[in-house]
CSV table of C-alpha atoms and ligand atoms in Angstrom, one decimal:
chain,number,residue,atom,x,y,z
S,1,MET,CA,-31.4,-25.8,50.6
S,2,TYR,CA,-30.4,-22.1,50.7
S,3,TYR,CA,-32.3,-21.0,47.6
S,4,ASP,CA,-34.6,-22.1,44.8
S,5,ASN,CA,-35.7,-20.5,41.6
S,6,ASN,CA,-38.0,-18.1,43.5
S,7,THR,CA,-35.6,-16.9,46.2
S,8,ILE,CA,-34.9,-13.2,46.2
S,9,ILE,CA,-31.7,-11.7,47.7
S,10,PHE,CA,-30.6,-8.1,48.2
S,11,LEU,CA,-27.5,-7.3,46.2
S,12,ASN,CA,-25.9,-3.9,46.0
S,13,GLY,CA,-29.2,-1.9,46.1
S,14,ASN,CA,-31.3,-4.3,44.0
S,15,TRP,CA,-33.6,-7.2,44.7
S,16,GLU,CA,-32.4,-10.1,42.5
S,17,LYS,CA,-33.2,-13.8,42.0
S,18,ALA,CA,-30.6,-15.8,44.0
S,19,SER,CA,-30.3,-18.2,41.1
S,20,GLU,CA,-29.4,-15.4,38.6
S,21,ALA,CA,-27.3,-13.1,40.8
S,22,LYS,CA,-23.7,-12.8,39.9
S,23,GLY,CA,-20.5,-12.5,41.9
S,24,ASP,CA,-17.0,-11.6,40.8
S,25,LEU,CA,-14.5,-14.6,40.8
S,26,TYR,CA,-11.7,-12.0,41.2
S,27,SER,CA,-13.2,-10.7,44.5
S,28,GLN,CA,-10.5,-10.1,47.0
S,29,THR,CA,-12.7,-11.6,49.7
S,30,LEU,CA,-13.0,-14.9,47.8
S,31,HIS,CA,-9.3,-15.2,47.5
S,32,TYR,CA,-8.1,-13.8,50.9
S,33,GLY,CA,-11.1,-13.9,53.2
S,34,ASN,CA,-11.3,-10.2,54.1
S,35,GLY,CA,-15.0,-9.9,54.1
S,36,VAL,CA,-17.4,-9.5,57.1
S,37,PHE,CA,-20.8,-11.0,57.8
S,38,GLU,CA,-23.5,-11.6,60.3
S,39,GLY,CA,-25.8,-14.5,61.3
S,40,ILE,CA,-29.2,-13.4,62.5
S,41,ARG,CA,-32.5,-15.1,63.2
S,42,SER,CA,-36.1,-14.0,62.8
S,43,TYR,CA,-38.9,-15.8,64.6
S,44,GLU,CA,-42.6,-16.0,64.1
S,45,THR,CA,-44.2,-14.2,67.0
S,46,PRO,CA,-47.8,-13.2,67.8
S,47,SER,CA,-47.0,-9.8,66.2
S,48,GLY,CA,-45.5,-11.3,63.0
S,49,ALA,CA,-41.9,-12.1,62.1
S,50,GLN,CA,-39.5,-10.4,64.5
S,51,ILE,CA,-35.8,-10.3,64.0
S,52,PHE,CA,-34.2,-11.1,67.3
S,53,LYS,CA,-31.8,-8.3,68.5
S,54,ALA,CA,-31.5,-7.0,64.9
S,55,ARG,CA,-29.9,-3.8,66.2
S,56,ASP,CA,-27.2,-5.6,68.1
S,57,HIS,CA,-26.4,-7.8,65.1
S,58,TYR,CA,-26.1,-4.8,62.7
S,59,LYS,CA,-24.1,-2.9,65.2
S,60,ARG,CA,-21.7,-5.8,65.3
S,61,LEU,CA,-21.6,-5.9,61.5
S,62,MET,CA,-20.7,-2.2,61.5
S,63,HIS,CA,-18.0,-2.9,64.1
S,64,SER,CA,-16.7,-5.9,62.1
S,65,ALA,CA,-16.5,-3.7,58.9
S,66,GLU,CA,-14.7,-0.9,60.9
S,67,ARG,CA,-12.1,-3.5,62.2
S,68,MET,CA,-11.5,-4.5,58.5
S,69,ASN,CA,-11.4,-0.8,57.3
S,70,ILE,CA,-14.5,-1.3,55.3
S,71,LYS,CA,-16.8,1.7,54.8
S,72,LEU,CA,-20.5,0.8,54.7
S,73,PRO,CA,-23.0,3.0,52.8
S,74,TYR,CA,-25.9,2.0,55.1
S,75,THR,CA,-26.9,2.6,58.7
S,76,VAL,CA,-28.0,0.0,61.2
S,77,GLU,CA,-31.6,1.2,60.6
S,78,ASP,CA,-31.2,0.8,56.8
S,79,PHE,CA,-30.0,-2.8,57.3
S,80,ILE,CA,-32.9,-3.6,59.6
S,81,ASP,CA,-35.4,-2.2,57.1
S,82,LEU,CA,-33.8,-4.2,54.3
S,83,SER,CA,-33.9,-7.4,56.4
S,84,TYR,CA,-37.6,-7.1,57.0
S,85,LYS,CA,-38.2,-6.4,53.3
S,86,LEU,CA,-36.2,-9.4,52.5
S,87,LEU,CA,-38.2,-11.6,54.8
S,88,LYS,CA,-41.5,-10.3,53.3
S,89,LYS,CA,-40.3,-10.8,49.7
S,90,ASN,CA,-39.4,-14.4,50.5
S,91,LYS,CA,-42.5,-15.0,52.7
S,92,LEU,CA,-40.3,-16.1,55.5
S,93,LYS,CA,-41.0,-15.9,59.3
S,94,ASN,CA,-38.7,-18.4,61.0
S,95,ALA,CA,-35.6,-17.7,59.1
S,96,TYR,CA,-31.8,-17.3,59.3
S,97,ILE,CA,-30.6,-14.0,57.8
S,98,ARG,CA,-27.1,-13.7,56.3
S,99,PRO,CA,-25.7,-10.3,55.4
S,100,LEU,CA,-22.3,-10.5,53.7
S,101,ILE,CA,-20.0,-7.6,52.9
S,102,TYR,CA,-17.4,-8.5,50.3
S,103,LYS,CA,-14.8,-6.7,48.2
S,104,GLY,CA,-14.7,-6.4,44.4
S,105,ALA,CA,-12.0,-7.6,41.9
S,106,HIS,CA,-8.6,-6.8,43.4
S,107,LEU,CA,-5.9,-9.5,43.9
S,108,ALA,CA,-3.1,-7.5,45.3
S,109,LEU,CA,-2.8,-7.7,49.1
S,110,THR,CA,-3.5,-4.0,49.3
S,111,PRO,CA,-6.5,-2.0,50.4
S,112,THR,CA,-9.4,-1.6,47.9
S,113,THR,CA,-12.4,0.6,48.4
S,114,GLY,CA,-15.4,-1.0,46.6
S,115,VAL,CA,-17.7,-3.1,48.7
S,116,ASN,CA,-20.6,-5.4,47.8
S,117,ILE,CA,-23.5,-6.0,50.1
S,118,MET,CA,-25.6,-9.0,49.9
S,119,ILE,CA,-28.3,-10.2,52.3
S,120,ALA,CA,-29.9,-13.6,51.9
S,121,ALA,CA,-32.4,-15.5,54.1
S,122,TRP,CA,-33.5,-19.1,54.3
S,123,VAL,CA,-35.0,-21.6,56.7
S,124,TRP,CA,-32.3,-23.1,58.9
S,125,PRO,CA,-33.1,-25.6,61.7
S,126,GLN,CA,-31.3,-25.3,65.0
S,127,TYR,CA,-27.6,-25.6,63.9
S,128,LEU,CA,-26.4,-28.4,66.1
S,129,GLY,CA,-29.5,-30.5,65.6
S,130,GLY,CA,-31.4,-30.1,68.8
S,131,GLU,CA,-29.8,-33.1,70.6
S,132,ARG,CA,-27.1,-32.8,73.2
S,133,VAL,CA,-23.8,-32.8,71.4
S,134,LYS,CA,-20.6,-34.8,71.7
S,135,VAL,CA,-17.7,-32.4,71.8
S,136,MET,CA,-13.9,-32.8,71.5
S,137,ILE,CA,-11.3,-30.3,72.6
S,138,SER,CA,-9.8,-29.2,69.3
S,139,SER,CA,-6.1,-29.5,68.4
S,140,TYR,CA,-6.7,-26.1,66.7
S,141,GLN,CA,-6.5,-22.9,68.7
S,142,ARG,CA,-8.7,-19.9,68.1
S,143,PRO,CA,-6.7,-17.2,66.3
S,144,ASN,CA,-4.7,-14.9,68.5
S,145,PRO,CA,-6.5,-11.5,68.7
S,146,LYS,CA,-3.1,-9.9,67.9
S,147,SER,CA,-3.2,-11.7,64.5
S,148,ILE,CA,-6.8,-10.9,63.5
S,149,PRO,CA,-9.6,-9.1,65.3
S,150,ILE,CA,-11.4,-11.9,67.0
S,151,ASP,CA,-14.3,-9.7,68.1
S,152,ALA,CA,-15.3,-9.3,64.5
S,153,LYS,CA,-17.1,-11.7,62.2
S,154,ILE,CA,-14.5,-11.9,59.4
S,155,THR,CA,-15.0,-14.5,56.6
S,156,GLY,CA,-11.4,-15.7,56.6
S,157,THR,CA,-11.4,-16.5,60.3
S,158,TYR,CA,-13.9,-19.3,59.7
S,159,ALA,CA,-11.3,-21.4,57.9
S,160,ASN,CA,-10.2,-22.0,61.5
S,161,SER,CA,-13.7,-23.1,62.5
S,162,ILE,CA,-14.0,-25.4,59.5
S,163,LEU,CA,-10.7,-27.2,60.2
S,164,ALA,CA,-11.8,-27.7,63.8
S,165,THR,CA,-15.3,-29.2,62.9
S,166,GLU,CA,-13.7,-31.4,60.2
S,167,GLU,CA,-11.3,-32.8,62.8
S,168,ALA,CA,-14.1,-33.3,65.3
S,169,LYS,CA,-16.4,-35.0,62.8
S,170,SER,CA,-13.7,-37.2,61.5
S,171,LYS,CA,-13.1,-38.5,65.0
S,172,GLY,CA,-16.9,-39.2,65.6
S,173,PHE,CA,-17.7,-36.0,67.5
S,174,ASP,CA,-20.4,-33.5,66.7
S,175,GLU,CA,-18.5,-30.2,67.5
S,176,ALA,CA,-15.2,-28.8,68.5
S,177,LEU,CA,-14.3,-26.8,71.5
S,178,LEU,CA,-11.3,-24.6,70.8
S,179,LEU,CA,-8.8,-23.2,73.3
S,180,ASP,CA,-7.2,-19.7,73.1
S,181,SER,CA,-3.5,-19.2,72.6
S,182,ASP,CA,-3.0,-19.2,76.4
S,183,GLY,CA,-4.6,-22.6,76.8
S,184,PHE,CA,-7.9,-21.5,78.3
S,185,ILE,CA,-11.2,-22.6,76.9
S,186,ALA,CA,-12.3,-20.1,74.2
S,187,GLU,CA,-15.4,-21.2,72.2
S,188,GLY,CA,-16.9,-23.6,69.8
S,189,SER,CA,-16.5,-23.3,66.0
S,190,GLY,CA,-19.5,-21.0,65.8
S,191,GLU,CA,-20.8,-20.8,69.4
S,192,ASN,CA,-19.9,-19.5,72.8
S,193,PHE,CA,-19.4,-21.9,75.7
S,194,PHE,CA,-20.8,-22.2,79.2
S,195,LEU,CA,-19.9,-24.6,82.0
S,196,GLU,CA,-22.1,-25.5,85.0
S,197,LYS,CA,-20.1,-26.4,88.1
S,198,ASP,CA,-21.0,-26.4,91.8
S,199,GLY,CA,-24.2,-24.5,91.1
S,200,VAL,CA,-22.4,-21.7,89.3
S,201,LEU,CA,-22.3,-20.9,85.6
S,202,LEU,CA,-18.9,-20.1,84.2
S,203,THR,CA,-18.2,-18.6,80.8
S,204,PRO,CA,-14.9,-17.3,79.2
S,205,PRO,CA,-14.5,-13.5,79.4
S,206,LEU,CA,-14.4,-11.3,76.3
S,207,GLY,CA,-11.0,-10.9,74.7
S,208,ASN,CA,-10.3,-14.2,72.9
S,209,ILE,CA,-13.8,-14.9,71.8
S,210,LEU,CA,-16.5,-13.5,69.6
S,211,PRO,CA,-18.8,-11.4,71.8
S,212,GLY,CA,-21.9,-13.5,71.1
S,213,ILE,CA,-25.3,-11.8,71.2
S,214,THR,CA,-26.8,-15.1,72.5
S,215,ARG,CA,-24.1,-15.2,75.1
S,216,ALA,CA,-25.0,-11.7,76.3
S,217,THR,CA,-28.7,-12.7,76.3
S,218,VAL,CA,-28.0,-15.8,78.3
S,219,ILE,CA,-25.9,-13.8,80.9
S,220,GLU,CA,-28.9,-11.3,81.2
S,221,MET,CA,-31.4,-14.1,81.5
S,222,ALA,CA,-29.3,-16.0,84.1
S,223,ARG,CA,-29.0,-12.8,86.3
S,224,LYS,CA,-32.8,-12.4,86.1
S,225,LEU,CA,-33.3,-16.0,87.1
S,226,ASN,CA,-30.8,-15.5,90.0
S,227,PHE,CA,-28.4,-18.1,88.6
S,228,PRO,CA,-24.9,-17.3,89.8
S,229,ILE,CA,-22.8,-16.6,86.8
S,230,ILE,CA,-19.2,-15.5,86.3
S,231,GLU,CA,-17.1,-14.6,83.3
S,232,THR,CA,-13.8,-16.2,84.0
S,233,GLN,CA,-11.0,-18.0,82.3
S,234,ILE,CA,-11.6,-21.8,82.4
S,235,ARG,CA,-8.8,-24.4,82.0
S,236,PRO,CA,-9.8,-27.6,80.2
S,237,GLU,CA,-9.0,-29.6,83.4
S,238,GLU,CA,-11.8,-27.8,85.2
S,239,ILE,CA,-14.4,-29.5,83.1
S,240,LYS,CA,-13.8,-32.6,85.1
S,241,GLY,CA,-16.5,-32.9,87.8
S,242,ALA,CA,-18.7,-30.3,86.2
S,243,ASP,CA,-22.5,-30.9,86.1
S,244,ALA,CA,-23.2,-29.7,82.6
S,245,ALA,CA,-22.2,-27.5,79.7
S,246,PHE,CA,-23.8,-25.8,76.7
S,247,PHE,CA,-23.1,-23.8,73.6
S,248,THR,CA,-24.9,-20.6,72.7
S,249,GLY,CA,-25.2,-19.0,69.3
S,250,THR,CA,-27.7,-17.4,66.9
S,251,ALA,CA,-27.7,-20.5,64.7
S,252,ALA,CA,-27.3,-23.1,67.5
S,253,GLU,CA,-29.5,-21.2,70.0
S,254,ILE,CA,-28.8,-23.0,73.3
S,255,ALA,CA,-27.4,-26.5,72.7
S,256,GLY,CA,-26.7,-28.9,75.5
S,257,ILE,CA,-23.4,-30.7,75.6
S,258,LYS,CA,-23.5,-34.5,76.2
S,259,SER,CA,-19.8,-35.1,76.7
S,260,ILE,CA,-16.4,-33.4,76.3
S,261,ASP,CA,-13.5,-35.7,75.1
S,262,SER,CA,-15.9,-38.7,75.7
S,263,VAL,CA,-16.4,-37.8,79.4
S,264,GLU,CA,-20.1,-37.6,79.9
S,265,PHE,CA,-22.0,-35.1,82.0
S,266,THR,CA,-24.1,-37.2,84.3
S,267,THR,CA,-26.7,-34.6,85.5
S,268,PRO,CA,-29.9,-35.1,83.3
S,269,TRP,CA,-30.1,-32.1,80.9
S,270,GLU,CA,-33.6,-31.3,82.2
S,271,ASP,CA,-32.2,-30.7,85.7
S,272,THR,CA,-29.6,-28.1,84.6
S,273,MET,CA,-29.6,-24.3,84.6
S,274,GLY,CA,-28.7,-24.7,80.9
S,275,TYR,CA,-32.0,-26.3,80.2
S,276,SER,CA,-34.0,-23.6,82.1
S,277,LEU,CA,-32.1,-21.0,80.1
S,278,PHE,CA,-32.9,-22.9,76.9
S,279,LEU,CA,-36.6,-22.8,77.7
S,280,THR,CA,-36.5,-19.1,78.7
S,281,TYR,CA,-34.6,-18.3,75.5
S,282,ARG,CA,-37.2,-20.1,73.3
S,283,ASN,CA,-39.9,-18.2,75.1
S,284,ARG,CA,-38.2,-14.9,74.7
S,285,VAL,CA,-37.5,-15.2,71.0
S,286,THR,CA,-41.0,-16.4,70.1
S,287,GLN,CA,-43.1,-14.2,72.4
S,288,ASN,CA,-42.0,-10.8,71.1
S,289,GLU,CA,-40.3,-9.9,74.4
S,290,PHE,CA,-37.3,-8.5,72.6
S,291,LYS,CA,-37.4,-4.9,73.5
S,292,ASP,CA,-36.6,-5.1,77.2
S,293,PHE,CA,-33.7,-7.4,76.4
S,294,THR,CA,-32.1,-5.4,73.6
S,295,LEU,CA,-28.7,-4.1,74.6
S,296,VAL,CA,-28.2,-0.4,74.3
E,1,LIG,N1,-18.5,-17.6,68.4
E,1,LIG,C1,-18.3,-17.7,67.1
E,1,LIG,C2,-16.9,-18.0,66.6
E,1,LIG,C3,-19.4,-17.5,66.2
E,1,LIG,O1,-19.2,-17.6,64.9
E,1,LIG,C4,-20.6,-17.3,66.7
E,1,LIG,C5,-21.8,-17.1,65.8
E,1,LIG,N2,-22.0,-15.8,65.4
E,1,LIG,C6,-20.8,-17.2,68.1
E,1,LIG,C7,-19.7,-17.4,68.9
E,1,LIG,C8,-22.1,-16.9,68.7
E,1,LIG,O2,-22.5,-15.5,68.5
E,1,LIG,P1,-24.0,-15.1,68.4
E,1,LIG,O3,-24.6,-15.5,69.7
E,1,LIG,O4,-23.9,-13.6,68.3
E,1,LIG,O5,-24.6,-15.7,67.2
């Protein structure tokens, strides 16, 4: 699914066949999870393949690396250039791009300087499947930002996400919604969360969540569409009586939520602000209207 015999990846300055590329089993990242990564999408547009908000994603990668004391030998512009080359080499237009920064062989719990940079791309359909999803409130909390930088995409943090989705799937749900350590709603396993209540969109503020690039896009689009939107802490009890909810993320795009803990949202999805935002987002990413929406 991710690669075949013809797939090319970027690895440490070289273009290599994914099926032949080698990684080090003694990598500190493999053992302890101290790598950083990004999840980016490119779309086929009238002016060719365009990477949506490439600059914002690579700025976040730089930020994640900084938070983990990893020095990167490339600039944001270098990474963007490499990503377009990667798409071309693999003849991809609608694709998911995964840059991963990982450490070399070092199994002490001490700093090590060498870094490896790989970038891969593949075709990945909308992550949560395109249907409204059944969500459970997870028994797992998102990690406390005083334990690990939560505003960075750190490989090890995703063990928390995997535990939460495993729990949700084992109970017949599609996705988990995790609370923060103060009991407020934080985010999904790999998505930010929005609730629609009394004509207002509510979304958790930055602090205990990953600052999603799709989240920022949705907030901008909502303001342009004159949808009232506030960033505020939400208690799980407040979901009761809400009209709708949705997840946002690069992989998931905008994914409607059917129910939370088996309580269904009764407003038809097509009548919600979430659905209008979903349509606007699809339009934006496929119509080459990126520039005016890129955050500076
Ligand atoms: N929260 C988490 C934990 C994530 O992994 C992601 C995916 N990167 C998101 C939110 C959404 O972020 P973005 O919109 O930038 O993809």
